[in-house]
PDB file of C-alpha atoms in Angstrom:
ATOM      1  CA  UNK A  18     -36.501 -10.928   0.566  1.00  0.00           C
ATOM      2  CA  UNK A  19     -38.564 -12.940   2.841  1.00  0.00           C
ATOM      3  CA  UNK A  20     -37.254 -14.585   6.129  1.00  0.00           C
ATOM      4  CA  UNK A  21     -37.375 -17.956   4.690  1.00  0.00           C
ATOM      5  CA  UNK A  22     -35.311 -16.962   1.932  1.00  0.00           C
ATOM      6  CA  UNK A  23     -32.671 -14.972   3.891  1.00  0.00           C
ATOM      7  CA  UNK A  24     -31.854 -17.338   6.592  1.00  0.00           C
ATOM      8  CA  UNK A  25     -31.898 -20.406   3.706  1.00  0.00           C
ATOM      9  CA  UNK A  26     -29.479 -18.607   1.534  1.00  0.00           C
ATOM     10  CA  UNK A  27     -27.407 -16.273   4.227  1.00  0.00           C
ATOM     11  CA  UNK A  28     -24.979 -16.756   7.045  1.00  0.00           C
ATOM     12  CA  UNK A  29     -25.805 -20.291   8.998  1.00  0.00           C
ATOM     13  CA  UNK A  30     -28.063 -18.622  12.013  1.00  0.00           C
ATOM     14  CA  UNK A  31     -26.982 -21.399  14.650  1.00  0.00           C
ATOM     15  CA  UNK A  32     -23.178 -20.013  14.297  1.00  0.00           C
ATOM     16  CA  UNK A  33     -24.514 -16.349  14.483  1.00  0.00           C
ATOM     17  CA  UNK A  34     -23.612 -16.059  18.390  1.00  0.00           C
ATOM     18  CA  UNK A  35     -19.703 -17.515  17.626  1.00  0.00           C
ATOM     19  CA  UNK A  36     -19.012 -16.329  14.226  1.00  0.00           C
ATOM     20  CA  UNK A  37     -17.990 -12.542  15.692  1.00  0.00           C
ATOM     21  CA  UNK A  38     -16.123 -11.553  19.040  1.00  0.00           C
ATOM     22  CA  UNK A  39     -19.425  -8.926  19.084  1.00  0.00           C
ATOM     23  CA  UNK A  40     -21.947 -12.374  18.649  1.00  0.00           C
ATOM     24  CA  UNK A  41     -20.225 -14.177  21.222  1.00  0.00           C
ATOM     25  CA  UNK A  42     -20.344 -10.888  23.956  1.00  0.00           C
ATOM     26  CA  UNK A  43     -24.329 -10.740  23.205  1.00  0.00           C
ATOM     27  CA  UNK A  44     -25.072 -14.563  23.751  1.00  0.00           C
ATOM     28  CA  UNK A  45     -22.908 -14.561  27.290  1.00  0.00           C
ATOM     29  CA  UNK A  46     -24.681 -11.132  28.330  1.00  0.00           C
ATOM     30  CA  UNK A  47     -27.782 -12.307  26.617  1.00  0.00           C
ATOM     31  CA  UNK A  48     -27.635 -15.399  28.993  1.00  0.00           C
ATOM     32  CA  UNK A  49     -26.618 -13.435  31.856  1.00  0.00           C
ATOM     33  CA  UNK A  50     -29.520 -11.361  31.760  1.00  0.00           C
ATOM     34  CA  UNK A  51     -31.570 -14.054  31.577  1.00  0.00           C
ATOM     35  CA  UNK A  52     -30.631 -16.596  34.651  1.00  0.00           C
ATOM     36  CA  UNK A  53     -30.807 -12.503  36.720  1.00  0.00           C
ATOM     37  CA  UNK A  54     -34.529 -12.976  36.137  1.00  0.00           C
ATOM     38  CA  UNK A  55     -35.920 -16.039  35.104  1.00  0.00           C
ATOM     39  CA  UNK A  56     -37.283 -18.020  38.081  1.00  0.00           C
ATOM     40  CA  UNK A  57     -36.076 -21.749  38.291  1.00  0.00           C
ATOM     41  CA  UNK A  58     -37.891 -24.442  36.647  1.00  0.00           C
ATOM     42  CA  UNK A  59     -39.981 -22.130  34.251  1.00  0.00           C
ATOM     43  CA  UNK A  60     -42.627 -22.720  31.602  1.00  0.00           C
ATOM     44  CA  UNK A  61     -40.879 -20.924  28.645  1.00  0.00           C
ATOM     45  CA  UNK A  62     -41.815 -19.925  25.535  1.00  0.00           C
ATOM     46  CA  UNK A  63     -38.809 -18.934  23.100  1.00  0.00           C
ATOM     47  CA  UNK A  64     -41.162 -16.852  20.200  1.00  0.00           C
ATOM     48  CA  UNK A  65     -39.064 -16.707  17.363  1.00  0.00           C
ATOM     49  CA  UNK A  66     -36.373 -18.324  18.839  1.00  0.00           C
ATOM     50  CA  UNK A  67     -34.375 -19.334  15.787  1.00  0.00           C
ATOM     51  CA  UNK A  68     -32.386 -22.368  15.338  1.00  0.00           C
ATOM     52  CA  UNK A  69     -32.322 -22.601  19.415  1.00  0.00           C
ATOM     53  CA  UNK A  70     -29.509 -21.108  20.896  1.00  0.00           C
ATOM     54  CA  UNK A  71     -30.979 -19.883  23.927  1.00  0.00           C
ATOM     55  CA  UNK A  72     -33.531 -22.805  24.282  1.00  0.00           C
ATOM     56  CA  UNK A  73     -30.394 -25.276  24.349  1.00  0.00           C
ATOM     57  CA  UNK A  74     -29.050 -23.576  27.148  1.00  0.00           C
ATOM     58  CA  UNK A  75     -32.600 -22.901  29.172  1.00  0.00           C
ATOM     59  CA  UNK A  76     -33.791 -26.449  28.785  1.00  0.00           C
ATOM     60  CA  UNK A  77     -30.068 -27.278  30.334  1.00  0.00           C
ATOM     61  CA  UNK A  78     -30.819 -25.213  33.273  1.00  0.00           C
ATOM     62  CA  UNK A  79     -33.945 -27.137  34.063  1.00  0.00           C
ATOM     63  CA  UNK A  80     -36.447 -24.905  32.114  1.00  0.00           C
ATOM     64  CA  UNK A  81     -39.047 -26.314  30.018  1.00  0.00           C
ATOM     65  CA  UNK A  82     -38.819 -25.102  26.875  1.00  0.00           C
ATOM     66  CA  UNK A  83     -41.415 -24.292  23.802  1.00  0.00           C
ATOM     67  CA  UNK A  84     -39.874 -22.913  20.869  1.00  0.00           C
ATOM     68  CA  UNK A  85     -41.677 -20.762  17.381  1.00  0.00           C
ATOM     69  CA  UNK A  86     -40.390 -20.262  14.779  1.00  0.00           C
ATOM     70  CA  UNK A  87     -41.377 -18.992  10.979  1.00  0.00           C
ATOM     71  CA  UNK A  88     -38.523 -20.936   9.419  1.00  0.00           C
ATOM     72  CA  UNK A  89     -39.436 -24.227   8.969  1.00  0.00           C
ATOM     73  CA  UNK A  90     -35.874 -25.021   8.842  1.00  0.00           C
ATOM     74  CA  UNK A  91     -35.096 -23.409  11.943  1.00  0.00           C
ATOM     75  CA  UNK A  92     -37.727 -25.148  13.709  1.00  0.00           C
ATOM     76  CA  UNK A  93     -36.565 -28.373  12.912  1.00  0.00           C
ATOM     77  CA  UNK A  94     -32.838 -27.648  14.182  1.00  0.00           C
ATOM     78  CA  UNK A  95     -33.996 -26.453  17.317  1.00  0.00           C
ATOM     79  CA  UNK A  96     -35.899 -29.747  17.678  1.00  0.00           C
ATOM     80  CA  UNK A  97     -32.514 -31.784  17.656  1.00  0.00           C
ATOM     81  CA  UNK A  98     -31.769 -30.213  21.310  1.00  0.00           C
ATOM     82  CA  UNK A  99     -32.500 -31.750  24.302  1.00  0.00           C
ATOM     83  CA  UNK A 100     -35.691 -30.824  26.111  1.00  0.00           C
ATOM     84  CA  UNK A 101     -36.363 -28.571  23.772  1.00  0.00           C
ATOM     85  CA  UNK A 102     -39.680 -28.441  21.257  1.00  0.00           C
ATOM     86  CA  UNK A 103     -40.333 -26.438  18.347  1.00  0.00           C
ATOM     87  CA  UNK A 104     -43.075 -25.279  15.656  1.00  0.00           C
ATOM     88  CA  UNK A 105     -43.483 -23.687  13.002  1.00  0.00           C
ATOM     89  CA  UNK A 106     -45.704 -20.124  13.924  1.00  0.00           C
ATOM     90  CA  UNK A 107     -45.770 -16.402  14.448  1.00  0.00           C
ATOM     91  CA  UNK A 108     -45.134 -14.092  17.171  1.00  0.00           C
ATOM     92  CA  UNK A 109     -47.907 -12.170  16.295  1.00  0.00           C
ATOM     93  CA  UNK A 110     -50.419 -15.466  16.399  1.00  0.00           C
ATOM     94  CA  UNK A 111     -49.076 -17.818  19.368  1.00  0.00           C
ATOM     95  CA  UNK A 112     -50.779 -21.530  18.747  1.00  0.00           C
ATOM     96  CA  UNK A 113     -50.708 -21.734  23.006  1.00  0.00           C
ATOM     97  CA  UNK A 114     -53.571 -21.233  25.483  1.00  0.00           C
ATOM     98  CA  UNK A 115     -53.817 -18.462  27.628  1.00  0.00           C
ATOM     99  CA  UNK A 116     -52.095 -18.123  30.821  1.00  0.00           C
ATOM    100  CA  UNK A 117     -49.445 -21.033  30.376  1.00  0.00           C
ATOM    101  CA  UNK A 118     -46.056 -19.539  30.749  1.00  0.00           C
ATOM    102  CA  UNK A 119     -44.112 -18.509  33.351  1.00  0.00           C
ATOM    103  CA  UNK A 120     -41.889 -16.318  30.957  1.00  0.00           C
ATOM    104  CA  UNK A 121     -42.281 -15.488  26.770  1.00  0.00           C
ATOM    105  CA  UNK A 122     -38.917 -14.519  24.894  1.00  0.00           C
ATOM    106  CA  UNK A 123     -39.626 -12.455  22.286  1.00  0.00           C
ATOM    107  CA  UNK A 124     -35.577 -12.098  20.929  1.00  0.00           C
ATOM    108  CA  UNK A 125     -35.819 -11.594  17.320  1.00  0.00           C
ATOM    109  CA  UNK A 126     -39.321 -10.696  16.423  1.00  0.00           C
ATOM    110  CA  UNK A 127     -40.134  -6.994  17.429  1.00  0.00           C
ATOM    111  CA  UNK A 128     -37.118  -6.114  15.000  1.00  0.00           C
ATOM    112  CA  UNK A 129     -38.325  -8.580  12.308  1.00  0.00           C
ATOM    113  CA  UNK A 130     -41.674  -6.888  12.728  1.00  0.00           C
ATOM    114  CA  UNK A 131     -41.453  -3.958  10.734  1.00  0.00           C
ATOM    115  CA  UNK A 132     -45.010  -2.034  11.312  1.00  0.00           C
ATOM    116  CA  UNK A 133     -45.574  -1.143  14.940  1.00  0.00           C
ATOM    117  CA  UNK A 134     -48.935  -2.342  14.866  1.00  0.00           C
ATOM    118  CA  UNK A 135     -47.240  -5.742  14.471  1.00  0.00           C
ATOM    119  CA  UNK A 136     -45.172  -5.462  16.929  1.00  0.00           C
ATOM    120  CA  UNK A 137     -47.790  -4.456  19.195  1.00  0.00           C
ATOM    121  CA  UNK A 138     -50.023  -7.065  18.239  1.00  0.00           C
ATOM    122  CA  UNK A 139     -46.725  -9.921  19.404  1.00  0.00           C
ATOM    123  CA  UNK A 140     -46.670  -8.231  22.310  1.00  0.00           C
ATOM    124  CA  UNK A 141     -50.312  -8.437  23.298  1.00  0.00           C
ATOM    125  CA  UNK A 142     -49.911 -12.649  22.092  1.00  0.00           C
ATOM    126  CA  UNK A 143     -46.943 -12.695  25.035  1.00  0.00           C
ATOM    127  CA  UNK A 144     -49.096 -11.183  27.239  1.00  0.00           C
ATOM    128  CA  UNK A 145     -51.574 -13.177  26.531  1.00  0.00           C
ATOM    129  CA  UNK A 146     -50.219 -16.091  27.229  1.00  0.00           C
ATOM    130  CA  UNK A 147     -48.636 -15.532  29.771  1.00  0.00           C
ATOM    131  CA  UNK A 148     -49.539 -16.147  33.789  1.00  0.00           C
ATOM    132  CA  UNK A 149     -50.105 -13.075  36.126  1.00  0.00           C
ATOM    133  CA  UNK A 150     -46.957 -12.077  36.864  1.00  0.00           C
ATOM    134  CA  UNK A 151     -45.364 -13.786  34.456  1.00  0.00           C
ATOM    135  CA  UNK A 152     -41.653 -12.393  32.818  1.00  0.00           C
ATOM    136  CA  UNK A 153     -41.518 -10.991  29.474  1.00  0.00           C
ATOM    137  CA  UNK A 154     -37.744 -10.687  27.795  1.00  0.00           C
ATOM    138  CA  UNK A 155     -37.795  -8.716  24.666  1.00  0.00           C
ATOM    139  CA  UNK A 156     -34.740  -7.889  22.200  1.00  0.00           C
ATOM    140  CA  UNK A 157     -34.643  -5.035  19.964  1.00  0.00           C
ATOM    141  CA  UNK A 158     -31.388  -4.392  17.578  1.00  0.00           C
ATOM    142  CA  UNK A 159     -29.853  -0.347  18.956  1.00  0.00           C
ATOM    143  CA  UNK A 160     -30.470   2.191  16.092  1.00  0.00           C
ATOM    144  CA  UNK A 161     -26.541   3.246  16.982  1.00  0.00           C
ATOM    145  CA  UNK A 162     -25.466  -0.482  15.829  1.00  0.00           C
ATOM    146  CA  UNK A 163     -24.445   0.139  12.375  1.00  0.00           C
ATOM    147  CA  UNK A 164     -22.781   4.189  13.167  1.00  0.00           C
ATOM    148  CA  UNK A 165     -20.429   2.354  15.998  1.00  0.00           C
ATOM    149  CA  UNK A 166     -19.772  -0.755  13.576  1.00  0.00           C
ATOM    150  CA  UNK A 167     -19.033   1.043  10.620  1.00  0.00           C
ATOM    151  CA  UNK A 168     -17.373   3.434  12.300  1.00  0.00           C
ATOM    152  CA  UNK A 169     -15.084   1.527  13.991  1.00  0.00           C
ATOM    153  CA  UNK A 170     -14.205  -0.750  11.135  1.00  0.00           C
ATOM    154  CA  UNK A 171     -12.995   1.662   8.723  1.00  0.00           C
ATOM    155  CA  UNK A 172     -16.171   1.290   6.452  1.00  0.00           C
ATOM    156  CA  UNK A 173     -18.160   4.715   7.201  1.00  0.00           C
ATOM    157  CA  UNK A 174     -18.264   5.831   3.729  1.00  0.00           C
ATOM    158  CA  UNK A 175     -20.021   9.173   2.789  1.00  0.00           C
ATOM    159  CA  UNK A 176     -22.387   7.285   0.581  1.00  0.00           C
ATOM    160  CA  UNK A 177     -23.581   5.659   3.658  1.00  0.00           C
ATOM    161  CA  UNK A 178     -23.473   8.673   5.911  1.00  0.00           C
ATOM    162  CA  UNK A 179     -27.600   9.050   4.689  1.00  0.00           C
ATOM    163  CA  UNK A 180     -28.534   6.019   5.299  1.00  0.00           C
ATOM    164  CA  UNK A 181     -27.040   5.429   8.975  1.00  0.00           C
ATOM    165  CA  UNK A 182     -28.655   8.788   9.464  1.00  0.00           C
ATOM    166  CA  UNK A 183     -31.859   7.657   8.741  1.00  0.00           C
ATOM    167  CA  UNK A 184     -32.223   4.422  11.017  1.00  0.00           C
ATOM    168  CA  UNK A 185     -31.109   6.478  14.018  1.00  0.00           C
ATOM    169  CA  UNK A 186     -33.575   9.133  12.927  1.00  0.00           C
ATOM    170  CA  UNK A 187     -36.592   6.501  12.484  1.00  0.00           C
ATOM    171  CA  UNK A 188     -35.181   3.435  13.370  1.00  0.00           C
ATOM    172  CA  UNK A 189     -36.370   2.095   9.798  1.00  0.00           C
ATOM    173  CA  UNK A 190     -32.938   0.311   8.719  1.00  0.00           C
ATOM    174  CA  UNK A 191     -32.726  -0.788   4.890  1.00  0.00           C
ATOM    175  CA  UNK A 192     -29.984  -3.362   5.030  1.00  0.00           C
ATOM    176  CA  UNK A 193     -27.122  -1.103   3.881  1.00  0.00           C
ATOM    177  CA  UNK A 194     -24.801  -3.086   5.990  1.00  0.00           C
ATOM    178  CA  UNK A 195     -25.827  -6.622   5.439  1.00  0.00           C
ATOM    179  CA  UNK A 196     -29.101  -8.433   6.597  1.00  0.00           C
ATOM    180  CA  UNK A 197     -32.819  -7.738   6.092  1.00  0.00           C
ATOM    181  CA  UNK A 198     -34.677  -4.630   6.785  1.00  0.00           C
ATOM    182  CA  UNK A 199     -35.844  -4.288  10.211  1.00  0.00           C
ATOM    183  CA  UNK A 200     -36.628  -1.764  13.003  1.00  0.00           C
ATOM    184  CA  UNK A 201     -34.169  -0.583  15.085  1.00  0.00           C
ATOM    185  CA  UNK A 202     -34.992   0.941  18.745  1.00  0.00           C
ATOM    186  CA  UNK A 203     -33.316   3.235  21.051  1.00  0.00           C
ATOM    187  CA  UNK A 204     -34.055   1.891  24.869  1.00  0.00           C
ATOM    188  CA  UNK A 205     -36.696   4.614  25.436  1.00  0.00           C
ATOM    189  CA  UNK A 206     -38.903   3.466  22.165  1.00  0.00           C
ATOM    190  CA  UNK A 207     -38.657   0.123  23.134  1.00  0.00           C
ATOM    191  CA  UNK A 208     -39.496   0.709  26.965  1.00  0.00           C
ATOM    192  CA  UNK A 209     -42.245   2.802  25.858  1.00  0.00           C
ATOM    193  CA  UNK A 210     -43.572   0.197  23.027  1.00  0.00           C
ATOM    194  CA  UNK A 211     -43.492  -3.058  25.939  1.00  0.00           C
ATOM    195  CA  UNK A 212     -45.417  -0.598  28.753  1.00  0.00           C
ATOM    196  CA  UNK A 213     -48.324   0.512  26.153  1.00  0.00           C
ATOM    197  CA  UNK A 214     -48.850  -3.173  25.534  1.00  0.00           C
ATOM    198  CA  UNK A 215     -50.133  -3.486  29.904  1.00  0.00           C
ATOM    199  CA  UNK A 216     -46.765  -5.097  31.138  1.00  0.00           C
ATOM    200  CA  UNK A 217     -45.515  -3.342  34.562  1.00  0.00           C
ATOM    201  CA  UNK A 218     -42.242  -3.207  35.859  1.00  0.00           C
ATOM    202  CA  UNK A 219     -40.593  -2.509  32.269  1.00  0.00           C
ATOM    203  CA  UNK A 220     -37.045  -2.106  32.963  1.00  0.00           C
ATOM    204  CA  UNK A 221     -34.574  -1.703  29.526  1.00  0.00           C
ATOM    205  CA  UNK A 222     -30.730  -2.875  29.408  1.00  0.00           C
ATOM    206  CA  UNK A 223     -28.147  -2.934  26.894  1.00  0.00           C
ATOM    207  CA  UNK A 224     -26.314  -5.890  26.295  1.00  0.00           C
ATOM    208  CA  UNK A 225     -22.926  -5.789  25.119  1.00  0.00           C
ATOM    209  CA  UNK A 226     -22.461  -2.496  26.598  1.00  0.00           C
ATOM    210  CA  UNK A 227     -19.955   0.047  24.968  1.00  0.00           C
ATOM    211  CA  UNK A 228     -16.749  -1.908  23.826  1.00  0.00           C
ATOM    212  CA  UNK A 229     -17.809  -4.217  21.414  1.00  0.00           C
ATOM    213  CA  UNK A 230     -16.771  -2.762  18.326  1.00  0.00           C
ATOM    214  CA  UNK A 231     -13.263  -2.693  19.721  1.00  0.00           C
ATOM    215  CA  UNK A 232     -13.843  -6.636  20.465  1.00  0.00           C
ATOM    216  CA  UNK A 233     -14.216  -7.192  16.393  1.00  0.00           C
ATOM    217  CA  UNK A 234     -11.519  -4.904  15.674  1.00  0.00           C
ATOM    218  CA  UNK A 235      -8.993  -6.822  17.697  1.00  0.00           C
ATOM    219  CA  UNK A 236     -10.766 -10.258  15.820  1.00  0.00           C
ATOM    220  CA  UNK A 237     -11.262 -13.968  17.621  1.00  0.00           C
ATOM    221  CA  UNK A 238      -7.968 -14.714  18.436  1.00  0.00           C
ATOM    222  CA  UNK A 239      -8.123 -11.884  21.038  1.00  0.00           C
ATOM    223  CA  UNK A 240     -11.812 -12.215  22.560  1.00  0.00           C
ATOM    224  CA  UNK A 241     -10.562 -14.444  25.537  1.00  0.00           C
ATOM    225  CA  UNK A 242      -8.186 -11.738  26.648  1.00  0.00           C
ATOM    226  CA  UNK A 243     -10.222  -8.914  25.949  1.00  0.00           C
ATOM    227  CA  UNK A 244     -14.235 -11.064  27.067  1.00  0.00           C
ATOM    228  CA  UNK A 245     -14.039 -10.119  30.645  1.00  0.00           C
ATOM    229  CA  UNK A 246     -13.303  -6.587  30.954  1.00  0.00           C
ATOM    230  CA  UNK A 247     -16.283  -5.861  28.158  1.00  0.00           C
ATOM    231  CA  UNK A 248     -18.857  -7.765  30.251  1.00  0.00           C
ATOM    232  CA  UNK A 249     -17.660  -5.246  32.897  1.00  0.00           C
ATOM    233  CA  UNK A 250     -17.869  -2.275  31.363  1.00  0.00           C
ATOM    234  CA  UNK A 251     -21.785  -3.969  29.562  1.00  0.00           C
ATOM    235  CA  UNK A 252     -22.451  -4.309  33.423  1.00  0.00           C
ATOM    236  CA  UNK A 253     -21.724  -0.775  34.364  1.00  0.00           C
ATOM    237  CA  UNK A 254     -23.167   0.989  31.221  1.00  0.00           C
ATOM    238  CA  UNK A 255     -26.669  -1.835  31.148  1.00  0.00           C
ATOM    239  CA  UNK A 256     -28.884   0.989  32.634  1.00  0.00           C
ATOM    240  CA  UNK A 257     -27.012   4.138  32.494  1.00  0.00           C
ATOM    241  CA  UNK A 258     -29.558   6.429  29.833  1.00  0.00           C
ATOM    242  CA  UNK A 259     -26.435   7.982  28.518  1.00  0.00           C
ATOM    243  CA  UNK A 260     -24.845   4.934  27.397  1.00  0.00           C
ATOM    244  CA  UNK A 261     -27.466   1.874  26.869  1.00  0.00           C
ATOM    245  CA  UNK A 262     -27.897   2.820  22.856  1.00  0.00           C
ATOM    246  CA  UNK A 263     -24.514   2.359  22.709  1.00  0.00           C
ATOM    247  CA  UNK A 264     -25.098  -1.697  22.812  1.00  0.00           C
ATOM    248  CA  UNK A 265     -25.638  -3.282  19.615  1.00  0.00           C
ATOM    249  CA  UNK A 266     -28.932  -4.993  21.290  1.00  0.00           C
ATOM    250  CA  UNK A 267     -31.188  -3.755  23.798  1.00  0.00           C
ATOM    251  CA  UNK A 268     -33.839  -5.961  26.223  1.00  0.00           C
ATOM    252  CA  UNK A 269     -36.411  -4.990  27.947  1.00  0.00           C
ATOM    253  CA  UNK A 270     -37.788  -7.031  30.894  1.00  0.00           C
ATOM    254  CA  UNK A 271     -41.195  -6.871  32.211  1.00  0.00           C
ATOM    255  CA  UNK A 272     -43.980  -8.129  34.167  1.00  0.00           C
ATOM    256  CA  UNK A 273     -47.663  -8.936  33.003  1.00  0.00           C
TER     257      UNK A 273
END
């Protein structure tokens, strides 16, 4: 199944940072993260930035925002927000000059990006665009993600035992637990894959550090109560090298 076909005919993509207590913990660390690094009043680029859930809140903090997309459909929602604008185009092929941006997100396309030649090749377009010094924020999905998930949900059956195996073994993940196949990292492939594209500086966190399976155990109703002391324990855990895989999203910063 193509992208096109999977995002037109799965779960709405705007609602997929609310629609779990684990979605809603990535967006506010996601966000987090971001306003650590990004300098004010940036020239962003948001490749592959979906339906525009970050851009929304980056063109609210004064950024000005660019966002690509492959999705047609997604391109056009994330045109509906404020300050934001959007195309249709791919990460691996950026329709923008050289040099123009003070930062490039890359949040969804190194794991969309199967081959690593492809995801090289993205990461060379981000580089290429941006300025000297520029920041580069790149997402990969933890090859631990489904284990801890199914795990703590009740649903690791031994017909699946294989298959989890094999995406923390190779990171190649099938779609045995829902969604498309993609490549998973662990923080060292992905810190490894950003610093043989030239960018200096790389430095990998997790994200939702090491509760949030418990958070979609205990469902919605309890995320309020339960929202602050995960972001604590994400923020102790973000760099430790015993417990960053243990996020359900990695990202790497770096400098060109």
């Amino acid at each position: 199944m193509d992208l096109a076909t999977h995002y037109a005919t799965g779960p709405d993509e705007a609602r997929r940072l609310t629609r779990t207590p684990h979605g809603r913990l990535e967006f506010l660390r996601t966000r987090e993260l971001i306003r650590r690094f990004l300098p004010p009043r940036a020239r962003v680029l948001d490749a592959g930035g979906g339906t525009g859930v970050h851009a929304a809140w980056l063109a609210a903090d004064g950024h000005e925002v660019h966002l690509l997309d492959p999705v047609p459909a997604h391109a056009g929602q994330a045109r509906r927000h404020p300050g934001v604008t959007a195309v249709v185009a791919d990460a691996r092929a950026l329709p923008v000059a050289g040099s123009r941006c003070d930062a490039v997100l890359l949040l969804g396309p190194l794991y969309h990006l199967v081959e690593r030649a492809d995801r090289a090749r993205a990461l060379a377009e981000a580089r290429r665009v941006l300025r000297p010094g520029g920041l580069l924020v790149a997402a990969g999905i933890s090859r631990y993600l489904s284990l801890l998930e199914t795990a703590t949900a009740g649903t690791l059956t031994t017909d699946r035992e294989e298959r989890i195996r094999a995406v923390i073994t190779t990171g190649a993940y099938d779609g045995h637990a829902g969604f498309v196949p993609t490549h998973w990292h662990t923080a060292t492939e992905l810190h490894g894959e950003v610093s043989d594209a030239g960018f200096t500086g790389t430095a990998v966190f997790g994200v939702e550090g090491p509760a949030w399976p418990a958070l979609d155990v205990a469902g919605l109703d309890r995320f309020d109560d339960l929202a602050e002391p995960a972001l604590r324990a994400a923020r102790i855990a973000e760099r430790d090298p015993h417990l960053v895989d243990t996020s359900a999203h990695l990202l790497a910063f770096a400098r060109r």
